[in-house]
CSV table of C-alpha atoms in Angstrom, one decimal:
chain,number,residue,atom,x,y,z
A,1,UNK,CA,-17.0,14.5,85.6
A,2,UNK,CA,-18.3,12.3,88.4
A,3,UNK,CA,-16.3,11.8,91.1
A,4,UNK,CA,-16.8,9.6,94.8
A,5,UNK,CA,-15.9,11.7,97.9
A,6,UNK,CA,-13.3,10.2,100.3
A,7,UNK,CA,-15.7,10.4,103.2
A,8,UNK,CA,-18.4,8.1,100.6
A,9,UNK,CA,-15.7,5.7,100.6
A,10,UNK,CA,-15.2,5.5,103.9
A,11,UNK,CA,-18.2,4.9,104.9
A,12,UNK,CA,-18.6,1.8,102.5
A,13,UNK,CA,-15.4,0.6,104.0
A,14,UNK,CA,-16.5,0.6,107.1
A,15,UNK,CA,-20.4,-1.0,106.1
A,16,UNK,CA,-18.0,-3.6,103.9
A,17,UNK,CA,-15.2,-4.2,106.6
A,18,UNK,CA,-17.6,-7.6,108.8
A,19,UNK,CA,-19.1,-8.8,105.7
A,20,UNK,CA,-15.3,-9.2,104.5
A,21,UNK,CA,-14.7,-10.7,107.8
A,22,UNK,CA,-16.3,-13.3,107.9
A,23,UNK,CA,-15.7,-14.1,104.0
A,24,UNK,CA,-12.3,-14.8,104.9
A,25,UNK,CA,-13.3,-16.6,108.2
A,26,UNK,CA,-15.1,-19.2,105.4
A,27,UNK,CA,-13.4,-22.3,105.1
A,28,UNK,CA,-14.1,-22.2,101.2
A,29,UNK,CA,-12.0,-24.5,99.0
A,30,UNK,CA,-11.4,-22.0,95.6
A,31,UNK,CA,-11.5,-22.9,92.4
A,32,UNK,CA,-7.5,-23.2,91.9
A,33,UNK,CA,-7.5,-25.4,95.2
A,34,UNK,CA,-9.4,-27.8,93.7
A,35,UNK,CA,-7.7,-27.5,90.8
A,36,UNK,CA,-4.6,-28.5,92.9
A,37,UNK,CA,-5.6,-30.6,94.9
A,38,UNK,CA,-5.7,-30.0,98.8
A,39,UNK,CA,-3.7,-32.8,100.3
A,40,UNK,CA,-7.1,-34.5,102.3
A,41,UNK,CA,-8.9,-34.6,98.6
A,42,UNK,CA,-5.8,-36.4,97.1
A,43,UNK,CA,-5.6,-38.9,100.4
A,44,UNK,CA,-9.5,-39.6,100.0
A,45,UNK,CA,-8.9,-40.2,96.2
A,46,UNK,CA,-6.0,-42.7,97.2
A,47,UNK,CA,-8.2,-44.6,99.4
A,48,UNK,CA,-11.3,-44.7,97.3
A,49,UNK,CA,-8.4,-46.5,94.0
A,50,UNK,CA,-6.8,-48.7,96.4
A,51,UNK,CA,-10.1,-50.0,97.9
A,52,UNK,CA,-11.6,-50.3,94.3
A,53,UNK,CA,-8.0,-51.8,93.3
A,54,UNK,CA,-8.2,-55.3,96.1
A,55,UNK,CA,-11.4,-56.1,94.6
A,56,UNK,CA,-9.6,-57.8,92.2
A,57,UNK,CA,-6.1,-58.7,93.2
A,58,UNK,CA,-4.3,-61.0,94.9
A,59,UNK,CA,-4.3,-60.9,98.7
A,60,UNK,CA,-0.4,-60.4,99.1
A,61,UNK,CA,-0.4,-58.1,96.4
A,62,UNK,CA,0.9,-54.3,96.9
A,63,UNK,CA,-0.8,-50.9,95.6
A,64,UNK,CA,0.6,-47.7,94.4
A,65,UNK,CA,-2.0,-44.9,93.7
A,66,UNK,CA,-0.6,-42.3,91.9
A,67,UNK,CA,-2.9,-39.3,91.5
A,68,UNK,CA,-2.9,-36.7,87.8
A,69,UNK,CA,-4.1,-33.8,87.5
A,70,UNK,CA,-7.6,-31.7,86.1
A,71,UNK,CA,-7.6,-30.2,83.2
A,72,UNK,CA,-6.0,-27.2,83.3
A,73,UNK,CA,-8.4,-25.5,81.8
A,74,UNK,CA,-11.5,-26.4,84.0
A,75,UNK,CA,-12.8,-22.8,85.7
A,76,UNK,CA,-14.4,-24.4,88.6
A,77,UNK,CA,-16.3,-23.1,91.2
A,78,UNK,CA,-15.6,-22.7,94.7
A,79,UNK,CA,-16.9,-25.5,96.5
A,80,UNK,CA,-17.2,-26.5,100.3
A,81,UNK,CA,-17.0,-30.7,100.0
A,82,UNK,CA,-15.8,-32.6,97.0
A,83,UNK,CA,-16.6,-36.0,97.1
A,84,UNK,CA,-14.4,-38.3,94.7
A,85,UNK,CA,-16.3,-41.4,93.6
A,86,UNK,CA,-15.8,-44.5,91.6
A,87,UNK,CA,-17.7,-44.1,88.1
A,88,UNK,CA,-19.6,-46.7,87.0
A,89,UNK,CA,-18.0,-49.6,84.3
A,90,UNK,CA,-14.7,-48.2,85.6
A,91,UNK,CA,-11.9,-50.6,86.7
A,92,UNK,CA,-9.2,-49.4,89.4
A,93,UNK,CA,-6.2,-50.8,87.7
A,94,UNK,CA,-3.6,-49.0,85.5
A,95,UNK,CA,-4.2,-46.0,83.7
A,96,UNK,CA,-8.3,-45.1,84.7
A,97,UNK,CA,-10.1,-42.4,86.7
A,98,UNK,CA,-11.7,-41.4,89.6
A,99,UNK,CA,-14.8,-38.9,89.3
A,100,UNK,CA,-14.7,-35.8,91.6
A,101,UNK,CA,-18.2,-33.8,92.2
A,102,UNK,CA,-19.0,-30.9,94.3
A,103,UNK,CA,-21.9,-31.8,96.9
A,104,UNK,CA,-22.3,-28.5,99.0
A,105,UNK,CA,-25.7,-27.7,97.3
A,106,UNK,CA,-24.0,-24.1,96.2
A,107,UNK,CA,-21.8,-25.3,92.8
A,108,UNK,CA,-23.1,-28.0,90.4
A,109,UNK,CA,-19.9,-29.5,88.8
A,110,UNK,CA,-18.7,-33.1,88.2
A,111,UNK,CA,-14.9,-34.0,86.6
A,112,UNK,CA,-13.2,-37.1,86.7
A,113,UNK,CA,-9.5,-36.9,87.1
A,114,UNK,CA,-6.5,-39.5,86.0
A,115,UNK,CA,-5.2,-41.8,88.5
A,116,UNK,CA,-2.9,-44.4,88.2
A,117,UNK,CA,-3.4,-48.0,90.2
A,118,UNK,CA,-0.3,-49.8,90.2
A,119,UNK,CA,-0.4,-53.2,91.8
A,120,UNK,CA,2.8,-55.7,92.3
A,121,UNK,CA,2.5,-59.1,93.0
A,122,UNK,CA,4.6,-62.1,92.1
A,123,UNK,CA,4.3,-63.4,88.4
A,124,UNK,CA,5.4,-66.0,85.8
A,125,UNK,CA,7.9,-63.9,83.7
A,126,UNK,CA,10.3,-65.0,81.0
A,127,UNK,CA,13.8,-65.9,82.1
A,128,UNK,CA,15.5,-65.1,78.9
A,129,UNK,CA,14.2,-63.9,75.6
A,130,UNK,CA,11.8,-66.3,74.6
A,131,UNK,CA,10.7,-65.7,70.2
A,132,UNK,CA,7.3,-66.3,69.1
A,133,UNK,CA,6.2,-70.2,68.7
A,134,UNK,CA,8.5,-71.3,71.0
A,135,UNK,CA,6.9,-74.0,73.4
A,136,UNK,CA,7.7,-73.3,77.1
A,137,UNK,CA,9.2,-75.2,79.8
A,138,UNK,CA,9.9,-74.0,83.0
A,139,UNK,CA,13.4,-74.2,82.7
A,140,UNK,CA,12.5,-70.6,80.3
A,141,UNK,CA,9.8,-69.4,83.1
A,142,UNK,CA,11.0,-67.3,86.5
A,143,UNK,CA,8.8,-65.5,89.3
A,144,UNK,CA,9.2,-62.1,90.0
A,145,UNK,CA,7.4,-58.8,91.6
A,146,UNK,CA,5.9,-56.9,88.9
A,147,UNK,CA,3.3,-54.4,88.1
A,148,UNK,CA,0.4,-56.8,87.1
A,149,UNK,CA,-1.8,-54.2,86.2
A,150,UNK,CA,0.8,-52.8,83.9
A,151,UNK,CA,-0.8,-54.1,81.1
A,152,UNK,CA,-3.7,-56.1,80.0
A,153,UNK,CA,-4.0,-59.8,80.1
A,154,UNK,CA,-4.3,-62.2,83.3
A,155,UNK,CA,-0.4,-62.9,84.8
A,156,UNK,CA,0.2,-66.8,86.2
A,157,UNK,CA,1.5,-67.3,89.7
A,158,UNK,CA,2.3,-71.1,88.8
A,159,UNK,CA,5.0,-71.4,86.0
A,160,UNK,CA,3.6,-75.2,85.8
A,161,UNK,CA,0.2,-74.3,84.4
A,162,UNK,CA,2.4,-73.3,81.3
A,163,UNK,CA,4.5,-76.2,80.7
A,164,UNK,CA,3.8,-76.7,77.0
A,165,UNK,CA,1.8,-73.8,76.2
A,166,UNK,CA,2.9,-71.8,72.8
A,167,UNK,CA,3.7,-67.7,72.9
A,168,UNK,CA,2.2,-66.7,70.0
A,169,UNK,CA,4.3,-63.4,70.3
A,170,UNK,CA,8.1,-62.7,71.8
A,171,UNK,CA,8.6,-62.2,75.0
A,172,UNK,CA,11.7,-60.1,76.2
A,173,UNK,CA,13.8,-61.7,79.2
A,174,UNK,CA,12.0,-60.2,82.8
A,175,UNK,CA,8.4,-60.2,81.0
A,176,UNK,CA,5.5,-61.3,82.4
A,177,UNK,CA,3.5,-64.0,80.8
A,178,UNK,CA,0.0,-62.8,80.0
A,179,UNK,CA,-2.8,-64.8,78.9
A,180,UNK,CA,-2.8,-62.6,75.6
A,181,UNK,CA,0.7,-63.6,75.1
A,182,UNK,CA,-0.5,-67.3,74.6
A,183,UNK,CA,-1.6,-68.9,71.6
A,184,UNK,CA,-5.4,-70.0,72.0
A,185,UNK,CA,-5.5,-73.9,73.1
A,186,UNK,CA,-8.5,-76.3,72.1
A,187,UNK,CA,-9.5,-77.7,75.6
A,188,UNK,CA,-12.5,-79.6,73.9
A,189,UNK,CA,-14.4,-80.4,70.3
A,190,UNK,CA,-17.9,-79.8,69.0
A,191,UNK,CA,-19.9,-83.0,69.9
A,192,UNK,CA,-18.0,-83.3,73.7
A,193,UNK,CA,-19.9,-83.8,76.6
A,194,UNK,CA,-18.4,-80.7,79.1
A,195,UNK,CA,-18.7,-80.0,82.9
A,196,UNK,CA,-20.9,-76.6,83.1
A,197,UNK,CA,-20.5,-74.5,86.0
A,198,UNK,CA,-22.7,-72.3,86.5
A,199,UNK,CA,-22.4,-69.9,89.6
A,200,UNK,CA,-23.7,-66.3,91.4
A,201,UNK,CA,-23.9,-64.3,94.3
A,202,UNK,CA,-23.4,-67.4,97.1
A,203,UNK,CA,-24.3,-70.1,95.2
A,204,UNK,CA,-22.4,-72.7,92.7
A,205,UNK,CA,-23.8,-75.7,90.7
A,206,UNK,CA,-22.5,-77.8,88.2
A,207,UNK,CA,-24.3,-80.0,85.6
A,208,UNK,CA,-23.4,-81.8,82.2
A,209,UNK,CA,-24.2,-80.8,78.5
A,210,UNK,CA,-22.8,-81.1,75.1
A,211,UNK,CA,-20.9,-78.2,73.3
A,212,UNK,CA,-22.1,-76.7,70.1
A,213,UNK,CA,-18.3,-76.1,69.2
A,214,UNK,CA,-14.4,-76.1,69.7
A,215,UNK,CA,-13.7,-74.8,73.0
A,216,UNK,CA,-10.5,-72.6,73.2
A,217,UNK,CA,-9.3,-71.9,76.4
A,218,UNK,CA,-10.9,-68.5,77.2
A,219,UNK,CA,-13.4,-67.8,74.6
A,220,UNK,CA,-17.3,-68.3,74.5
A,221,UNK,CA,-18.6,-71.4,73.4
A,222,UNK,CA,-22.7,-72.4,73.3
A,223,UNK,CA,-24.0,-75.8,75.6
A,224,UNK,CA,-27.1,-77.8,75.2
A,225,UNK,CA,-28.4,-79.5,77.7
A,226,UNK,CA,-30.4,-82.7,77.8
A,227,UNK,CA,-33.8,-80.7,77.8
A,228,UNK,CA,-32.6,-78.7,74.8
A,229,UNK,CA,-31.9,-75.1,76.9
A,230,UNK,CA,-28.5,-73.8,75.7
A,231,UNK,CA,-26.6,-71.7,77.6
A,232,UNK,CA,-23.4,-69.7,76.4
A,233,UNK,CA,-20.3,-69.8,78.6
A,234,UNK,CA,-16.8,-69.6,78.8
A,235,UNK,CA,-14.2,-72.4,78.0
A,236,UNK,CA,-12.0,-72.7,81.1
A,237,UNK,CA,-10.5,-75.9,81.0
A,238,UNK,CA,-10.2,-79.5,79.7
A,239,UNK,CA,-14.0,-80.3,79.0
A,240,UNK,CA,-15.1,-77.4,81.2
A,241,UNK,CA,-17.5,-74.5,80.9
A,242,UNK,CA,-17.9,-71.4,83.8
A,243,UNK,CA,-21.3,-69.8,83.3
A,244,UNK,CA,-21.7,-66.4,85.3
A,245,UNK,CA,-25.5,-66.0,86.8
């Protein structure tokens, strides 16, 4: 049988004993740390939603971040600096996620993890149950502080911009009125001459063309203009077009 004297061991304890040191002297975030999330990590990935959040939202508006968890059965390796991003195409509002990669040129691993971006703001919501078809008047229509991001569809912070608009579902009494909650409205005909505005990075014109078809509010519709270019915009009002450069 083989067998390891005491006084072998001994002496690889005592060869082993600054090595171990200064292993433990390391300030290396393991594996289940990351896993759990060391309370700087979750702070940075709060920052990094509610900063990606405002881009979007109204300026008296409100954000709750509320950070998920990695999969549990993700064996990462230890790492030294996790950097949480914002991956690309992704918005930071209701249910999304933020990406989470290690960076300290030791571990090569990349995970996103589930956040949730709350925002409340003040909204048009129904004052009582309101049925589909039912044409609103403001005497049906409240404001209150909800979580706009809740679902999707643009919320109205001006109850009179719906004054004869039609739901084209029910609404129940407290919800909000989204722009998918609206039947579609015809805000010009094929044949119209429409106001095109066409905008980019610091810039805006506007210019006048004819439309190709029915505009509903919302929805893409193809201009011509007078030197025959057409250009394919959105519907955003009586007789006017927004083009996006």
């Amino acid at each position: 049988m083989f067998q390891i004297r005491p006084s072998s061991l001994l002496r690889r304890a005592r060869l082993a004993a600054p090595w171990l040191g200064l292993l433990l002297a390391l300030p290396v975030v393991q594996a289940q740390e990351v896993a759990g999330l060391a309370p700087d990590l979750i702070a940075r990935v709060q920052q990094l939603a509610q900063n990606g959040a405002r881009a979007g939202m109204p300026a008296e508006a409100r954000v709750v971040v509320e950070v998920g968890k990695l999969d549990p059965r993700l064996r990462l390796a230890p790492c030294l600096q996790v950097q949480p991003y914002l991956p690309a195409g992704l918005q930071m509002w209701g249910q999304t996620r933020i990406g989470l990669r290690c960076m300290d040129g030791r571990a090569r691993w990349n995970v996103s993890l589930p956040v949730r971006v709350r925002v409340f703001a003040r909204a048009v919501v129904a004052s009582d149950p309101l049925p589909a078809g039912a044409v609103l008047v403001q005497e049906q229509l409240s404001m209150a502080e909800i979580d706009i991001a809740a679902e999707a569809g643009a919320v109205f912070s001006d109850a009179t911009a719906l004054q004869g608009r039609t739901l084209a579902r029910p609404l129940a009494a407290g919800e909000a009125v989204r722009s998918p909650s609206l039947k579609l409205r015809q805000v010009f005909a094929a044949g119209d001459s429409v106001t095109v505005l066409a905008s980019g990075p610091g810039y805006s014109v506007a210019g006048e063309g004819q439309a190709l078809a029915a505009g509903l509010e919302g929805q893409n519709v193809k201009v011509r203009f007078e030197n025959g270019r057409v250009v394919t915009g959105r519907a955003i009002g009586e007789r006017r077009v927004e083009v996006l450069l």
